[in-house]
Amino acid sequence: MSRFDWMPSLITFLPLLGVLVLIFLPREKVRWHRICGILSTLPPLLLSLLMYAQFDQGLKGFQWVKSVVWFQIPLLQGEPWTFHYSMGVDGLSLPFIVLTTLISAVAAAASGFIREETKGFYQLFLLLETGMIGVFAASNLFLFFIFFEVTLIAAYFLIGKWGFLGREKAANQFLLFNGLGSGFLLFAMVALLLLFGTLDYSALQDRMDQVMGQFSLLPPALKTMLWGTFAALVIAFCIKLPVFPFHSWMLKTHVEAPIPVVMIHAGVLLKMGAYGLIRFGLGLFPVQMKEISVYLAVFGLVNILYGAYIAIVQKELKHVLAYSSVSHMGIILFGLAAINTAGLNGAVFQAVSHGIISALLFFLVGSIYERAKTTELDDLGGLAKSAPVLSGIFLTGGLALLGLPGLSGFISEFLAYLGVFQNHPVIGAVGALGLIFTVVYALRAVLKTTFGPLPERFQAVGDLYWRETFPMLVMVMVIVLIGVYPAVLSAPMQETLDLIVSRIGG
């Protein structure tokens, strides 16, 4: 089958057809809003799976490349700055695109929890999906930045309008911290444009290779500008990941945002930070990333231990999962700090695996709240008696979170720790304590929710509906598939990651 160069663009913008259809649906037709919202997420999912099936695993560069001149900015001297509409997919972006379309479809199914102003909710939801896919499909930093900002705007309104009691404060913190990150990203983008006259990723990579090949001979002012640009990129994506101490906004969002948005936030939006650090940090500044690798490992260690320890003492499910996310983002930093093939594989595995696991667990939290009207651990218990299917899936998600062999959490943690032990063994050994803490808080949350005596007020609590069970089982199957057959994820990205490691010298 011949390749269709517009495939990444088609997958990116297809959700906007749903936005267009929703415009013409009456405001009171809630059921039709849900049907339209869910159905609009399915074509991107199917096309992303088709793209995965057709992906040539032997190529190291971008595939399905489409680059056309967008606009130009004339300069007083020299060639004008030419901005391209550039889209393409390589072994790094492909897993994130499939993850985005999968989580979006499942989160749309979970949007039955939304009962007010559903028309506006699904319009913003589908706009958010377009922005997320575009971030991973863009092969131009300017286009990447535009899609990045689209996700920021859409998520802000989704949190502030449809969240829980503290939604406005959570939305404002989300906007403040992510807006700060966007500012650093904008600074880096302008600096790269001034230095090299282009923002196309492949061209930037070629020119950075030339510069880094003679870095020691560069004038001090140019070295300072390159380090400043690199620092701006790292800070921008560390805020997004987030890395301690930039994590407080993420905790508020996890707790106060509506469940479908939390699923997307934990499953995809946080992973933009990991993607950006690999794509633009390691991809453009391999020398600098290698020099700061020990600091990345230290921050990863702080994330792992701090998040896991605080999660142990939490008394509410969403808080447990929020601090769990902080801890698991530290494992991604471990993988990046390793600066080797095992570590990079572990970082991407952890990003994808945690995305699916966290989305599943927050879906379950939403289902529990719908039935019990509480997510306080001390108020829950005994749900295995009245909701055995819900409890069984919750147990599976908890075991995946703690890294049980045979599930996706194990292989991601194994690769990340394997990588960091090669270059930073002491930090890796201390970080292994986080694995023990994870077992404690994961099993504590599961046991206090599903086992023990059944409170009288939960006697009539029902089990999952089919519209909840089916998408949850799909995610469980993906978690098991990655756990027992890791090549399904590692094979397409191997050539791309090997190329990045070879440029680092790892």
Coordinates of C-alpha atoms in Angstrom, one line a residue:
M1 CA 0.0 0.0 0.0
S2 CA 1.4 3.4 -1.0
R3 CA 2.0 5.8 1.8
F4 CA -0.4 8.7 2.3
D5 CA 1.8 11.7 3.3
W6 CA -1.2 13.6 4.8
M7 CA -1.8 10.8 7.3
P8 CA -0.4 12.6 10.4
S9 CA -2.4 15.7 9.5
L10 CA -5.6 13.7 8.9
I11 CA -5.3 12.0 12.3
T12 CA -4.6 15.4 13.9
F13 CA -7.5 17.3 12.5
L14 CA -10.2 14.6 12.3
P15 CA -11.5 15.4 15.8
L16 CA -12.4 18.9 14.6
L17 CA -15.1 17.3 12.4
G18 CA -16.8 16.4 15.6
V19 CA -16.5 20.0 16.8
L20 CA -18.2 21.1 13.6
V21 CA -21.1 18.6 14.0
L22 CA -21.6 19.6 17.6
I23 CA -22.1 23.2 16.6
F24 CA -25.3 22.2 14.8
L25 CA -26.7 19.9 17.5
P26 CA -29.3 21.5 19.9
R27 CA -28.0 22.3 23.4
E28 CA -30.5 20.0 25.1
K29 CA -29.6 16.9 23.1
V30 CA -27.2 15.5 25.7
R31 CA -27.3 11.9 24.4
W32 CA -26.4 13.1 20.9
H33 CA -23.5 15.1 22.3
R34 CA -22.1 12.0 23.9
I35 CA -22.5 9.9 20.9
C36 CA -20.9 12.5 18.7
G37 CA -18.0 13.0 21.1
I38 CA -17.3 9.3 21.5
L39 CA -17.6 8.5 17.7
S40 CA -15.3 11.5 16.8
T41 CA -12.4 9.9 18.8
L42 CA -12.6 6.5 17.0
P43 CA -11.4 7.5 13.4
P44 CA -8.1 8.9 14.8
L45 CA -7.6 5.8 16.9
L46 CA -8.2 3.5 14.0
L47 CA -5.9 5.5 11.7
S48 CA -3.2 5.6 14.3
L49 CA -3.3 1.8 14.6
L50 CA -3.2 1.6 10.8
M51 CA -0.2 3.9 10.8
Y52 CA 1.5 1.7 13.4
A53 CA 0.8 -1.4 11.2
Q54 CA 2.4 0.3 8.2
F55 CA 5.3 1.8 10.0
D56 CA 8.7 0.8 8.5
Q57 CA 10.7 -0.2 11.5
G58 CA 14.0 -0.2 9.6
L59 CA 14.0 3.6 9.0
K60 CA 15.5 6.0 11.4
G61 CA 14.0 9.2 10.1
F62 CA 10.5 10.6 9.8
Q63 CA 7.8 8.8 7.7
W64 CA 4.6 10.2 6.2
V65 CA 6.5 13.5 5.8
K66 CA 4.5 16.5 4.5
S67 CA 6.2 19.9 4.5
V68 CA 4.9 22.9 2.7
V69 CA 5.8 26.6 2.9
W70 CA 3.4 28.3 5.4
F71 CA 4.6 31.9 5.5
Q72 CA 7.7 34.0 5.3
I73 CA 9.1 36.9 7.3
P74 CA 11.4 39.1 5.2
L75 CA 14.6 40.4 6.7
L76 CA 16.6 43.5 6.0
Q77 CA 19.6 41.4 5.3
G78 CA 19.9 37.8 4.1
E79 CA 17.3 35.2 3.3
P80 CA 13.8 35.6 4.8
W81 CA 12.7 33.3 7.6
T82 CA 10.6 30.6 6.1
F83 CA 8.1 28.8 8.3
H84 CA 6.9 25.4 7.1
Y85 CA 3.8 23.4 7.9
S86 CA 5.8 20.2 8.6
M87 CA 4.2 17.0 9.9
G88 CA 5.8 13.6 10.2
V89 CA 6.1 10.5 12.4
D90 CA 9.1 8.6 13.6
G91 CA 9.7 5.8 16.1
L92 CA 9.6 8.3 19.0
S93 CA 6.4 10.1 18.1
L94 CA 4.4 7.0 16.9
P95 CA 3.9 5.5 20.4
F96 CA 2.8 8.8 21.8
I97 CA 0.3 9.3 19.0
V98 CA -1.2 5.9 19.5
L99 CA -1.3 6.5 23.3
T100 CA -3.1 9.8 22.7
T101 CA -5.8 8.4 20.5
L102 CA -6.4 5.5 22.8
I103 CA -6.6 7.6 26.0
S104 CA -8.8 10.1 24.2
A105 CA -11.3 7.4 23.1
V106 CA -11.4 5.9 26.6
A107 CA -11.8 9.3 28.2
A108 CA -14.6 10.2 25.9
A109 CA -16.4 7.0 27.0
A110 CA -15.8 8.1 30.6
S111 CA -17.4 11.5 29.9
G112 CA -20.7 10.0 30.9
F113 CA -19.8 11.5 34.3
I114 CA -20.3 15.0 32.7
R115 CA -24.0 16.0 32.8
E116 CA -24.0 19.7 32.4
E117 CA -23.3 21.8 29.2
T118 CA -22.1 18.6 27.4
K119 CA -22.1 20.4 24.1
G120 CA -19.3 22.8 25.1
F121 CA -17.5 20.1 27.0
Y122 CA -17.1 17.8 24.0
Q123 CA -16.2 20.6 21.7
L124 CA -13.3 21.6 24.0
F125 CA -12.5 17.9 24.6
L126 CA -12.0 17.3 20.8
L127 CA -10.1 20.5 20.4
L128 CA -7.8 19.2 23.2
E129 CA -7.3 15.9 21.3
T130 CA -6.3 17.7 18.2
G131 CA -3.8 19.7 20.1
M132 CA -2.3 16.7 21.7
I133 CA -1.9 14.7 18.5
G134 CA -0.5 17.7 16.8
V135 CA 2.2 18.1 19.4
F136 CA 3.5 14.6 18.7
A137 CA 3.0 14.8 14.9
A138 CA 4.6 18.2 14.3
S139 CA 8.2 18.1 12.9
N140 CA 8.6 21.8 13.2
L141 CA 9.2 23.6 16.5
F142 CA 6.9 26.5 15.6
L143 CA 4.0 24.2 14.8
F144 CA 4.8 22.2 17.9
F145 CA 4.5 25.4 20.0
I146 CA 1.1 26.2 18.4
F147 CA -0.4 22.8 19.2
F148 CA 1.2 23.0 22.7
E149 CA -0.7 26.2 23.3
V150 CA -3.9 24.7 22.0
T151 CA -3.7 22.0 24.7
L152 CA -3.1 24.6 27.3
I153 CA -6.1 26.7 26.4
A154 CA -8.5 23.8 26.0
A155 CA -7.5 22.1 29.2
Y156 CA -7.7 25.4 31.2
F157 CA -11.4 25.8 30.3
L158 CA -12.2 22.1 30.8
I159 CA -10.7 22.2 34.3
G160 CA -12.2 25.6 35.3
K161 CA -15.7 24.9 34.0
W162 CA -16.4 21.2 34.7
G163 CA -14.1 20.4 37.6
F164 CA -14.9 19.9 41.3
L165 CA -15.2 22.6 44.0
G166 CA -11.6 23.9 43.8
R167 CA -11.7 23.9 40.0
E168 CA -11.1 27.6 39.4
K169 CA -8.0 27.7 41.7
A170 CA -6.7 24.5 40.0
A171 CA -7.3 25.9 36.5
N172 CA -5.5 29.2 37.4
Q173 CA -2.5 27.3 38.8
F174 CA -2.5 25.1 35.7
L175 CA -2.5 28.2 33.5
L176 CA 0.2 30.0 35.6
F177 CA 2.7 27.2 35.7
N178 CA 2.1 25.9 32.1
G179 CA 2.1 29.5 30.8
L180 CA 5.5 30.0 32.5
G181 CA 6.7 26.9 30.8
S182 CA 5.4 28.2 27.5
G183 CA 7.4 31.4 28.1
F184 CA 10.6 29.4 28.4
L185 CA 9.7 27.4 25.3
L186 CA 9.1 30.6 23.4
F187 CA 12.4 32.0 24.4
A188 CA 14.2 28.9 23.3
M189 CA 12.3 28.9 20.0
V190 CA 13.2 32.5 19.2
A191 CA 16.9 31.8 20.1
L192 CA 17.1 28.8 17.8
L193 CA 15.5 30.9 15.0
L194 CA 18.0 33.7 15.5
L195 CA 20.9 31.2 15.6
F196 CA 20.0 29.0 12.7
G197 CA 17.3 30.7 10.7
T198 CA 15.0 27.7 10.8
L199 CA 12.7 25.8 13.2
D200 CA 12.3 22.6 11.2
Y201 CA 13.5 19.7 13.4
S202 CA 15.6 17.9 10.9
A203 CA 17.4 21.0 9.7
L204 CA 18.0 22.1 13.4
Q205 CA 19.4 18.7 14.1
D206 CA 21.9 18.9 11.2
R207 CA 23.0 22.4 12.1
M208 CA 23.3 21.5 15.8
D209 CA 25.5 18.5 14.9
Q210 CA 27.8 20.9 13.0
V211 CA 28.0 23.3 15.9
M212 CA 28.5 20.6 18.6
G213 CA 31.3 19.1 16.5
Q214 CA 33.3 22.2 17.2
F215 CA 31.7 23.4 20.4
S216 CA 35.1 24.0 22.2
L217 CA 36.1 26.4 19.5
L218 CA 33.0 28.5 19.6
P219 CA 33.1 32.1 21.0
P220 CA 32.1 32.4 24.7
A221 CA 29.0 34.5 23.8
L222 CA 27.7 31.8 21.5
K223 CA 28.4 29.1 24.0
T224 CA 26.4 31.1 26.6
M225 CA 23.5 31.5 24.2
L226 CA 23.4 27.8 23.4
W227 CA 23.5 26.9 27.1
G228 CA 20.8 29.4 27.8
T229 CA 18.6 28.0 25.0
F230 CA 19.1 24.5 26.3
A231 CA 18.3 25.6 29.9
A232 CA 15.1 27.2 28.7
L233 CA 14.0 24.0 26.9
V234 CA 14.8 21.9 29.9
I235 CA 12.9 24.1 32.4
A236 CA 9.9 24.3 30.0
F237 CA 9.5 20.6 29.8
C238 CA 10.4 19.9 33.4
I239 CA 7.5 22.1 34.4
K240 CA 5.3 20.1 32.1
L241 CA 6.5 16.7 33.3
P242 CA 6.5 17.9 36.2
V243 CA 9.7 17.8 38.2
F244 CA 9.9 18.7 41.9
P245 CA 9.5 21.6 42.9
F246 CA 7.3 22.4 39.9
H247 CA 4.7 19.8 40.8
S248 CA 2.1 21.6 42.9
W249 CA 0.0 22.7 40.0
M250 CA -0.3 19.0 38.8
L251 CA -1.6 17.9 42.2
K252 CA -4.4 20.4 42.1
T253 CA -5.3 19.4 38.6
H254 CA -5.4 15.7 39.4
V255 CA -7.7 16.3 42.3
E256 CA -10.0 19.1 41.0
A257 CA -10.3 18.4 37.3
P258 CA -13.2 16.4 35.9
I259 CA -12.4 12.7 35.7
P260 CA -12.1 12.5 31.8
V261 CA -9.8 15.5 31.8
V262 CA -7.7 13.9 34.6
M263 CA -7.4 10.8 32.6
I264 CA -6.0 12.8 29.7
H265 CA -3.9 15.0 31.9
A266 CA -2.2 12.0 33.7
G267 CA -2.2 9.8 30.6
V268 CA -1.0 12.3 27.9
L269 CA -0.4 15.9 28.9
L270 CA 2.3 15.1 31.4
K271 CA 4.0 12.9 28.9
M272 CA 4.6 16.0 26.6
G273 CA 7.3 16.9 29.1
A274 CA 9.1 13.6 28.6
Y275 CA 8.6 13.8 24.8
G276 CA 10.0 17.3 24.7
L277 CA 13.1 16.4 26.8
I278 CA 13.9 13.5 24.4
R279 CA 13.0 15.2 21.2
F280 CA 14.5 18.7 21.8
G281 CA 16.8 18.1 24.7
L282 CA 18.5 14.9 23.7
G283 CA 17.8 15.4 20.0
L284 CA 19.3 18.8 19.7
F285 CA 21.6 19.2 22.7
P286 CA 23.2 15.8 23.3
V287 CA 26.4 17.2 24.7
Q288 CA 24.6 19.4 27.3
M289 CA 22.2 16.6 28.2
K290 CA 25.1 14.3 29.0
E291 CA 26.7 17.0 31.2
I292 CA 23.6 17.5 33.3
S293 CA 22.7 13.8 33.4
V294 CA 23.7 13.4 37.1
Y295 CA 21.4 16.4 38.0
L296 CA 18.5 14.8 36.1
A297 CA 19.2 11.6 38.1
V298 CA 19.1 13.5 41.4
F299 CA 15.9 15.3 40.5
G300 CA 14.5 11.9 39.4
L301 CA 15.4 10.5 42.8
V302 CA 13.7 13.3 44.6
N303 CA 10.5 12.8 42.5
I304 CA 10.5 9.1 43.2
L305 CA 11.0 9.1 46.9
Y306 CA 9.1 12.3 47.7
G307 CA 6.0 11.3 45.6
A308 CA 5.9 7.7 46.9
Y309 CA 6.4 8.6 50.5
I310 CA 3.7 11.3 50.5
A311 CA 1.3 8.9 48.6
I312 CA 1.6 6.4 51.5
V313 CA 0.1 8.8 54.0
Q314 CA -2.7 10.1 51.8
K315 CA -6.3 9.4 52.9
E316 CA -8.1 10.0 49.6
L317 CA -7.8 8.1 46.4
K318 CA -7.2 11.0 44.0
H319 CA -4.4 12.3 46.2
V320 CA -2.8 8.9 46.3
L321 CA -2.8 8.7 42.5
A322 CA -1.6 12.3 42.2
Y323 CA 1.5 11.8 44.3
S324 CA 2.0 8.5 42.5
S325 CA 2.2 10.4 39.3
V326 CA 4.9 12.6 40.8
S327 CA 6.9 9.5 41.8
H328 CA 6.5 7.7 38.4
M329 CA 7.6 10.8 36.5
G330 CA 10.9 10.4 38.5
I331 CA 11.4 7.0 36.8
I332 CA 11.2 8.8 33.4
L333 CA 13.9 11.2 34.6
F334 CA 16.0 8.1 35.6
G335 CA 15.7 6.8 32.1
L336 CA 16.7 10.1 30.6
A337 CA 19.6 10.5 33.0
A338 CA 21.0 7.1 32.0
I339 CA 22.0 8.4 28.6
N340 CA 22.0 4.9 27.1
T341 CA 19.7 2.7 25.1
A342 CA 18.2 0.8 28.0
G343 CA 17.4 4.0 29.9
L344 CA 15.8 5.8 26.9
N345 CA 13.7 2.7 26.2
G346 CA 12.7 2.7 29.9
A347 CA 11.7 6.4 29.7
V348 CA 9.4 5.9 26.7
F349 CA 8.1 2.6 28.1
Q350 CA 7.3 4.4 31.4
A351 CA 5.6 7.3 29.7
V352 CA 3.3 5.0 27.7
S353 CA 2.8 2.5 30.5
H354 CA 2.0 5.1 33.2
G355 CA -0.3 6.9 30.7
I356 CA -2.5 3.8 30.3
I357 CA -2.3 2.7 33.9
S358 CA -3.1 6.2 35.4
A359 CA -6.0 6.7 32.9
L360 CA -7.4 3.3 33.9
L361 CA -7.1 4.1 37.7
F362 CA -8.7 7.5 37.4
F363 CA -11.5 6.0 35.3
L364 CA -12.1 3.6 38.2
V365 CA -12.0 6.4 40.7
G366 CA -14.7 8.2 38.8
S367 CA -16.8 5.0 38.8
I368 CA -16.3 4.6 42.5
Y369 CA -17.3 8.2 43.2
E370 CA -20.4 7.8 41.1
R371 CA -21.5 4.9 43.2
A372 CA -20.2 5.7 46.7
K373 CA -20.2 9.5 46.5
T374 CA -16.8 9.5 48.2
T375 CA -13.2 8.7 47.5
E376 CA -12.0 8.9 51.1
L377 CA -10.2 5.7 52.0
D378 CA -11.6 5.6 55.5
D379 CA -15.1 5.8 54.2
L380 CA -14.7 3.0 51.6
G381 CA -14.3 -0.7 51.9
G382 CA -15.9 -4.0 51.0
L383 CA -16.6 -3.1 47.4
A384 CA -15.4 -6.5 46.2
K385 CA -18.7 -7.9 47.6
S386 CA -21.1 -5.5 45.8
A387 CA -18.9 -4.6 42.7
P388 CA -16.6 -7.6 42.0
V389 CA -15.8 -6.6 38.4
L390 CA -14.8 -3.0 39.4
S391 CA -12.7 -4.4 42.3
G392 CA -11.0 -6.9 40.1
I393 CA -10.0 -4.3 37.5
F394 CA -8.9 -2.0 40.3
L395 CA -6.7 -4.7 41.7
T396 CA -5.2 -5.3 38.2
G397 CA -4.5 -1.6 37.8
G398 CA -2.9 -1.4 41.3
L399 CA -0.6 -4.4 40.5
A400 CA 0.4 -2.8 37.2
L401 CA 1.2 0.5 39.1
L402 CA 3.5 -1.3 41.5
G403 CA 5.3 -3.1 38.7
L404 CA 4.1 -6.7 38.8
P405 CA 6.0 -8.9 36.3
G406 CA 3.9 -9.6 33.2
L407 CA 2.3 -6.2 33.3
S408 CA 3.6 -3.0 31.5
G409 CA 4.7 -1.3 34.7
F410 CA 7.4 -3.9 35.3
I411 CA 9.2 -3.7 32.0
S412 CA 9.2 0.1 32.0
E413 CA 10.7 0.3 35.5
F414 CA 13.1 -2.5 34.8
L415 CA 14.6 -0.8 31.7
A416 CA 14.8 2.6 33.4
Y417 CA 16.6 1.3 36.5
L418 CA 18.8 -0.9 34.3
G419 CA 19.9 2.1 32.4
V420 CA 20.5 4.3 35.4
F421 CA 22.4 1.6 37.3
Q422 CA 25.0 1.6 34.4
N423 CA 25.9 5.2 34.8
H424 CA 24.7 6.3 38.3
P425 CA 24.6 3.1 40.4
V426 CA 24.5 4.8 43.8
I427 CA 21.5 7.1 42.8
G428 CA 19.8 4.1 41.3
A429 CA 20.3 2.0 44.4
V430 CA 18.7 4.7 46.6
G431 CA 15.9 5.1 44.1
A432 CA 15.0 1.5 44.4
L433 CA 13.5 2.3 47.8
G434 CA 10.7 4.0 45.7
L435 CA 9.7 0.6 44.4
I436 CA 9.1 -0.6 47.9
F437 CA 7.1 2.5 48.7
T438 CA 5.0 2.0 45.6
V439 CA 4.0 -1.5 46.7
V440 CA 2.9 0.0 50.0
Y441 CA 0.7 2.8 48.8
A442 CA -0.7 0.8 45.8
L443 CA -1.8 -2.2 47.9
R444 CA -3.0 0.0 50.7
A445 CA -5.3 1.9 48.3
V446 CA -6.6 -1.3 46.7
L447 CA -7.2 -3.1 50.0
K448 CA -8.9 -0.2 51.8
T449 CA -11.2 0.3 48.9
T450 CA -12.3 -3.2 47.9
F451 CA -11.7 -5.5 50.9
G452 CA -12.9 -5.5 54.5
P453 CA -16.5 -5.2 55.8
L454 CA -19.0 -3.7 53.4
P455 CA -20.5 -0.5 54.9
E456 CA -24.3 -0.7 55.1
R457 CA -24.7 2.4 52.8
F458 CA -22.8 0.5 50.1
Q459 CA -25.1 -2.5 50.1
A460 CA -27.0 -1.3 47.0
V461 CA -23.9 -0.2 45.1
G462 CA -23.9 -1.8 41.7
D463 CA -21.1 -3.1 39.5
L464 CA -19.7 -1.5 36.4
Y465 CA -21.9 -0.9 33.4
W466 CA -20.9 -2.3 30.0
R467 CA -20.0 1.2 28.8
E468 CA -17.4 1.4 31.6
T469 CA -16.3 -2.3 31.5
F470 CA -15.5 -2.4 27.8
P471 CA -13.0 0.5 27.6
M472 CA -11.4 -0.5 31.0
L473 CA -10.9 -4.1 29.7
V474 CA -9.3 -2.7 26.5
M475 CA -6.8 -0.8 28.7
V476 CA -6.1 -3.9 30.8
M477 CA -5.4 -5.9 27.6
V478 CA -2.9 -3.2 26.4
I479 CA -1.2 -3.3 29.8
V480 CA -0.9 -7.1 29.6
L481 CA 0.2 -7.0 26.0
I482 CA 3.1 -4.6 26.7
G483 CA 4.0 -6.6 29.8
V484 CA 4.3 -10.0 28.1
Y485 CA 5.3 -8.8 24.6
P486 CA 7.4 -5.6 25.0
A487 CA 8.5 -5.7 21.4
V488 CA 5.1 -4.3 20.4
L489 CA 6.3 -1.0 21.8
S490 CA 10.1 -1.3 21.5
A491 CA 10.3 -2.5 17.9
P492 CA 9.0 0.6 16.1
M493 CA 11.0 3.1 18.2
Q494 CA 14.3 1.2 18.4
E495 CA 16.0 2.7 15.3
T496 CA 15.1 6.2 16.4
L497 CA 16.4 5.8 19.9
D498 CA 19.6 4.1 18.7
L499 CA 20.2 7.1 16.5
I500 CA 19.7 9.5 19.4
V501 CA 22.1 7.4 21.6
S502 CA 24.7 7.3 18.9
R503 CA 24.7 11.1 18.7
I504 CA 25.2 11.3 22.5
G505 CA 27.9 8.7 22.5
G506 CA 26.0 6.6 25.1

